[in-house]
Short mmCIF file of C-alpha atoms in Angstrom, two decimals:
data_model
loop_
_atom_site.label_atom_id
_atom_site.label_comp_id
_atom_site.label_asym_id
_atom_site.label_seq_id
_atom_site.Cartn_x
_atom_site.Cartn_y
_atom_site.Cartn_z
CA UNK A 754 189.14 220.34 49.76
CA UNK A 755 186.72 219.15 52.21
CA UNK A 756 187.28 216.32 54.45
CA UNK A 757 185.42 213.05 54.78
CA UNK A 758 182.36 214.13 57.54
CA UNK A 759 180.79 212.26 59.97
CA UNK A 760 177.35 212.97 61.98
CA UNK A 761 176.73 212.21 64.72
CA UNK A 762 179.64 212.68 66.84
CA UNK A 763 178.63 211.39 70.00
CA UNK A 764 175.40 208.97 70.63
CA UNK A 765 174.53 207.60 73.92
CA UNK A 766 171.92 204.88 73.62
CA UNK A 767 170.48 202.17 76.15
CA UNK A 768 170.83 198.41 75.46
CA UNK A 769 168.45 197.06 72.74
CA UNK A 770 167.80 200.33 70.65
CA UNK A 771 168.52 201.34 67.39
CA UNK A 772 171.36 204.31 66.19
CA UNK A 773 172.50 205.08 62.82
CA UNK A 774 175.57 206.97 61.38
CA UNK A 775 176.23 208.61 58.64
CA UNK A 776 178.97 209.54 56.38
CA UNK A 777 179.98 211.74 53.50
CA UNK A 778 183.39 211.05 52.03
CA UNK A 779 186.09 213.51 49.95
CA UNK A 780 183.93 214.19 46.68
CA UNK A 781 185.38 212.05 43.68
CA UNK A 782 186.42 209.08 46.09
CA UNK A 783 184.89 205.52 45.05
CA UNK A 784 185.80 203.90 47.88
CA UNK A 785 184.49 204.02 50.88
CA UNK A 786 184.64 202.15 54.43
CA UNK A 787 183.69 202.13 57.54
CA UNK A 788 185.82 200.76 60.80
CA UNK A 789 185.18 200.25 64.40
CA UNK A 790 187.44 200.98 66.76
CA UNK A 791 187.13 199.44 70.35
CA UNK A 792 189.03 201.32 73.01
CA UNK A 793 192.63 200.35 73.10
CA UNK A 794 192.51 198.39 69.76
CA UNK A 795 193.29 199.52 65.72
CA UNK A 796 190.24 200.03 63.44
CA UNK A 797 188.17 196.47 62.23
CA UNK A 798 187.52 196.95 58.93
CA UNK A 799 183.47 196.18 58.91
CA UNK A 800 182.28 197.09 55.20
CA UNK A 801 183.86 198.10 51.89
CA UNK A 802 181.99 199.88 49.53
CA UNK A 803 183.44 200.52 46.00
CA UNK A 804 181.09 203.31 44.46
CA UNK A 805 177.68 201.67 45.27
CA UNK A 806 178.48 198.24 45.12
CA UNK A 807 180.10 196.07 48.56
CA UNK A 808 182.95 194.88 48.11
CA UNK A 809 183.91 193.36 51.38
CA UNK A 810 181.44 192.76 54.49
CA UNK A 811 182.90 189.61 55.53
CA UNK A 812 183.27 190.84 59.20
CA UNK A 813 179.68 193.29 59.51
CA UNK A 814 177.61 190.88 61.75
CA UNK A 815 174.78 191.03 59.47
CA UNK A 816 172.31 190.39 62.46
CA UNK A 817 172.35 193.47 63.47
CA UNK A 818 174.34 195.89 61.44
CA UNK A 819 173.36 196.95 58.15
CA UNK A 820 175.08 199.82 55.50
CA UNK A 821 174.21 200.97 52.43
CA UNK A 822 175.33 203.74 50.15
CA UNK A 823 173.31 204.85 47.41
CA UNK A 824 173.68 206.83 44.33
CA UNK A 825 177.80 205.62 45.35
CA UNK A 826 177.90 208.92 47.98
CA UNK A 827 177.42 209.03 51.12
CA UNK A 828 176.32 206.07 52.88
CA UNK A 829 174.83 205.31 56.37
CA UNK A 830 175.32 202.36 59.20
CA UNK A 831 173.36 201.30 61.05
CA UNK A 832 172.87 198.98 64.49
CA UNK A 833 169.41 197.70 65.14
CA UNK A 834 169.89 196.60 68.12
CA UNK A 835 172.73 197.95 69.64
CA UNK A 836 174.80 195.38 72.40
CA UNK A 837 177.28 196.83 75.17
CA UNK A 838 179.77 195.53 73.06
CA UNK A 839 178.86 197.81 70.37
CA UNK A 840 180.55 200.63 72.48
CA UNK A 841 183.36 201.81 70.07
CA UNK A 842 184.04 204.66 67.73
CA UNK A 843 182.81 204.11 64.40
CA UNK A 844 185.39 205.81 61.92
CA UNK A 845 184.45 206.08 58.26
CA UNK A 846 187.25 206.53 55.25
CA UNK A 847 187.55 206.92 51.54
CA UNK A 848 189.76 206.73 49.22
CA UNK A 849 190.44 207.50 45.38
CA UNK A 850 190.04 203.84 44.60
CA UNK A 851 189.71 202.55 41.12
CA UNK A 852 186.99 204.89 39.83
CA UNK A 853 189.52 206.81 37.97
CA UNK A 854 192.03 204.63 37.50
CA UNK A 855 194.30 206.40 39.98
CA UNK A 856 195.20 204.12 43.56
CA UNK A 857 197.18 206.01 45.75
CA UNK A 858 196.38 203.60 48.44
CA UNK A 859 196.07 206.28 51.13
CA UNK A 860 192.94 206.17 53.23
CA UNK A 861 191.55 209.76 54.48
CA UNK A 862 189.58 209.27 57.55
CA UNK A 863 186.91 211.31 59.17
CA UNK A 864 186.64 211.95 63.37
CA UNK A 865 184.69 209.09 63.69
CA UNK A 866 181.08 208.87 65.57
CA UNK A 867 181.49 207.58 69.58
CA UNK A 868 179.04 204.95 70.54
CA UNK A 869 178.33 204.22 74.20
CA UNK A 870 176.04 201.49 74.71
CA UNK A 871 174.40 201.40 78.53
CA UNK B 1207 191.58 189.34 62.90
CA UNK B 1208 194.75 191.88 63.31
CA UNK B 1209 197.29 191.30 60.22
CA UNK B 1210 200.22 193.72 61.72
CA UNK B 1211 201.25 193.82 65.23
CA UNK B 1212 203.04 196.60 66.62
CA UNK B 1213 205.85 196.44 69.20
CA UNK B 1214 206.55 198.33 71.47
CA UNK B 1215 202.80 198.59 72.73
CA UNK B 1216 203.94 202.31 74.49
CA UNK B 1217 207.09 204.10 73.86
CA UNK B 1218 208.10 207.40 75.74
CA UNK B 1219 210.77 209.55 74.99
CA UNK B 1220 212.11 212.91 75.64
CA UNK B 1221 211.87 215.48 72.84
CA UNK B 1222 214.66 215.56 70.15
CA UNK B 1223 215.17 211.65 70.63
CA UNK B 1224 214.12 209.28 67.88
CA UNK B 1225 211.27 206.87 68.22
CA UNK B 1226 211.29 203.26 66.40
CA UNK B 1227 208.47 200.73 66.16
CA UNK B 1228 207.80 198.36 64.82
CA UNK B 1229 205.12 196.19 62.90
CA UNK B 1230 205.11 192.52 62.08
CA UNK B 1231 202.98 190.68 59.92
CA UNK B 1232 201.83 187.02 58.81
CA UNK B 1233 200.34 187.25 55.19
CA UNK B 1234 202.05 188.66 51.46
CA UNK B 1235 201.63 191.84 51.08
CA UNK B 1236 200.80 194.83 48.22
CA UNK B 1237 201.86 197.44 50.70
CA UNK B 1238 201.94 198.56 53.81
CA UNK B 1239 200.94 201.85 55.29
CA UNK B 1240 201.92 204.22 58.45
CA UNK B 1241 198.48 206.20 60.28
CA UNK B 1242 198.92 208.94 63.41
CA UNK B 1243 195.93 209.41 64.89
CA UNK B 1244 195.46 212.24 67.87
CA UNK B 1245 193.28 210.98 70.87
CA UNK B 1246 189.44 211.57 69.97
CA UNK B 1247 190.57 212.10 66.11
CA UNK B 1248 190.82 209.96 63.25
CA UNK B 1249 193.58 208.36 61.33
CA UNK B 1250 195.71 210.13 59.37
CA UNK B 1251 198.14 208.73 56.43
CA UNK B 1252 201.19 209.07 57.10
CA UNK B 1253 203.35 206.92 54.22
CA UNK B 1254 202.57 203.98 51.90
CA UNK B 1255 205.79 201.63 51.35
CA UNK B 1256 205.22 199.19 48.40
CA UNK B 1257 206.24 195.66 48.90
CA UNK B 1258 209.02 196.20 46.30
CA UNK B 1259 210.76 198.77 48.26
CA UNK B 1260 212.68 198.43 50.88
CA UNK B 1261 212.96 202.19 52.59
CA UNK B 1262 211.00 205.38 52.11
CA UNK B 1263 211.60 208.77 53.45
CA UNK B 1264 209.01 211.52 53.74
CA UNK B 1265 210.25 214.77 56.14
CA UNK B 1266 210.93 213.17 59.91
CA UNK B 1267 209.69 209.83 58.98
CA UNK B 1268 211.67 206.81 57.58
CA UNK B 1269 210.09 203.65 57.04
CA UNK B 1270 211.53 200.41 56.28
CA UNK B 1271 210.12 197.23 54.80
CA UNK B 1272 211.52 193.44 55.03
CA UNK B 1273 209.07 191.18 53.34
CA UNK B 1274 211.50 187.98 53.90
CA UNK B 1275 210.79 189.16 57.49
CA UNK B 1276 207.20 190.15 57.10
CA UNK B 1277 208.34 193.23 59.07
CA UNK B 1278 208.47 197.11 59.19
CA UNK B 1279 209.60 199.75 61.30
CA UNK B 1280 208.77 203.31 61.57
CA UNK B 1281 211.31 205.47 62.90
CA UNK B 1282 210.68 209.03 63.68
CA UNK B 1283 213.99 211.22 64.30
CA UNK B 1284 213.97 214.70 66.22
CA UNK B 1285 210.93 214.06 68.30
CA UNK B 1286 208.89 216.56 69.30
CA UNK B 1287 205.33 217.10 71.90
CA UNK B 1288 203.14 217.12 68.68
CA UNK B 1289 204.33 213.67 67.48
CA UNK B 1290 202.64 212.57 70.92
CA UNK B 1291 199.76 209.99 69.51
CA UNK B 1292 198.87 206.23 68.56
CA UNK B 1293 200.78 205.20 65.40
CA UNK B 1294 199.34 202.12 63.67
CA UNK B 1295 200.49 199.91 60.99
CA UNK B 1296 198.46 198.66 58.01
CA UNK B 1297 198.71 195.80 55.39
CA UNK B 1298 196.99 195.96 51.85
CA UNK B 1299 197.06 191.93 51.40
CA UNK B 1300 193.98 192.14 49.23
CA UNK B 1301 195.14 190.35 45.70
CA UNK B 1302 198.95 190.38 46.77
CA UNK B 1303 201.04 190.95 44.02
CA UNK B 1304 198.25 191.36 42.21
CA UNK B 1305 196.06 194.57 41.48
CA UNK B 1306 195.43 195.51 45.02
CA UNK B 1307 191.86 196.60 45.87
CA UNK B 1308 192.50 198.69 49.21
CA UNK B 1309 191.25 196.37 52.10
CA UNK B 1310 193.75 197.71 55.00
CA UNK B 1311 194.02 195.49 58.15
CA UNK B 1312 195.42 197.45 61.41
CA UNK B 1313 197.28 196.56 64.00
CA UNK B 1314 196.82 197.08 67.80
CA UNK B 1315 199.17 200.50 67.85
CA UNK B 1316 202.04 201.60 69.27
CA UNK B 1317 201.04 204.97 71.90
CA UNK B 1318 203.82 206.97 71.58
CA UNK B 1319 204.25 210.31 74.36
CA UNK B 1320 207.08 212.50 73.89
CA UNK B 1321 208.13 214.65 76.88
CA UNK B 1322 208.86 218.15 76.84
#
């Protein structure tokens, strides 16, 4: 079974611009999420998705980070524009969920996308 | 805001020793979950405890859970170089003791190195 995949990997950008990630979790999973990780610190939860529909985004600053996942797939965040304190790795998960009434609770992660910000 | 805090923030050891740490917590809980994750690699799951059970087992790993405490501690036995890697705690407090919806809050980490 194929793991949850993440693109890019790496992304330098300068101050100001604009960088987008994207993610395609474990096929069947209705859940999916996506964390930043600062250097040093455990994964902030940013955005919950439950198939297409957000379920938690209480701590996504909305000013300048957006996500969406259509058609309840793969989904995409973005940072438009990007601050030095954006510099983190942004990991994405999924998990089983709801969708089929099955909740394992177990999150499967992907490598996560590295952000520096100059 | 970090639910679960982990203690000790770095722990090494010698291979074949056990490791312990520990997480605390503030809020009620649905469960609580175990991660690994490698430097430059994700998470990885390592064991869910409910918060109506009080120890779990799985291979090396034994976990133990005191809500009354709002506490939990991980304790790997027979150490070896591969266990070398940040091991975080996580709390499920979405709709405690309720039907749980999968929000996981992590703590800081404990960075654990185990010596040849």
């Amino acid at each position: 079974e194929a793991g949850v995949a993440q693109s890019p990997r790496y992304k330098i950008i300068e101050k100001r611009q604009s960088v987008a990630f994207w993610c395609n979790p474990i096929s069947g999973h209705a859940t999916l999420y996506w964390y930043q990780q600062i250097l040093g610190q455990g994964p902030k939860l940013l955005i919950q998705f439950q198939n297409n529909g957000v379920v938690d985004d209480s701590q996504l600053p909305k000013d300048r980070f957006s996500a969406e996942r259509l058609k309840g797939v793969d989904s995409t965040l973005k940072i438009q524009p990007a601050k030095l304190e954006d510099s983190a790795v942004y990991l994405c998960a999924s998990s089983l969920g709801r969708g089929r009434g099955i909740y394992t609770g177990e999150l499967f992660f992907g490598e996560g996308s590295r952000l520096t910000v100059l | 805001s970090q639910q679960g805090e982990e203690d000790p923030q770095a722990l090494s050891i010698q291979e074949g020793e056990n490791a312990t740490m520990n997480c605390s917590y503030k809020t009620s809980i649905n469960n609580l979950q175990w991660y690994r994750q490698n430097s430059g690699r994700g998470l990885v799951h390592l064991i869910l405890i409910r918060s109506n059970e009080r120890e779990k087992h799985s291979g090396r790993l034994r976990v133990t859970l005191d809500t009354s405490k709002k506490s939990s501690s991980l304790l790997i036995t027979a150490s070896r170089a591969a266990d070398t890697a940040s091991y975080f705690c996580a709390t499920d407090a979405s709709n405690a003791g309720g039907t749980s919806y999968g929000k996981l809050t992590f703590g800081q980490g404990t960075i654990l190195t185990v010596h040849p």
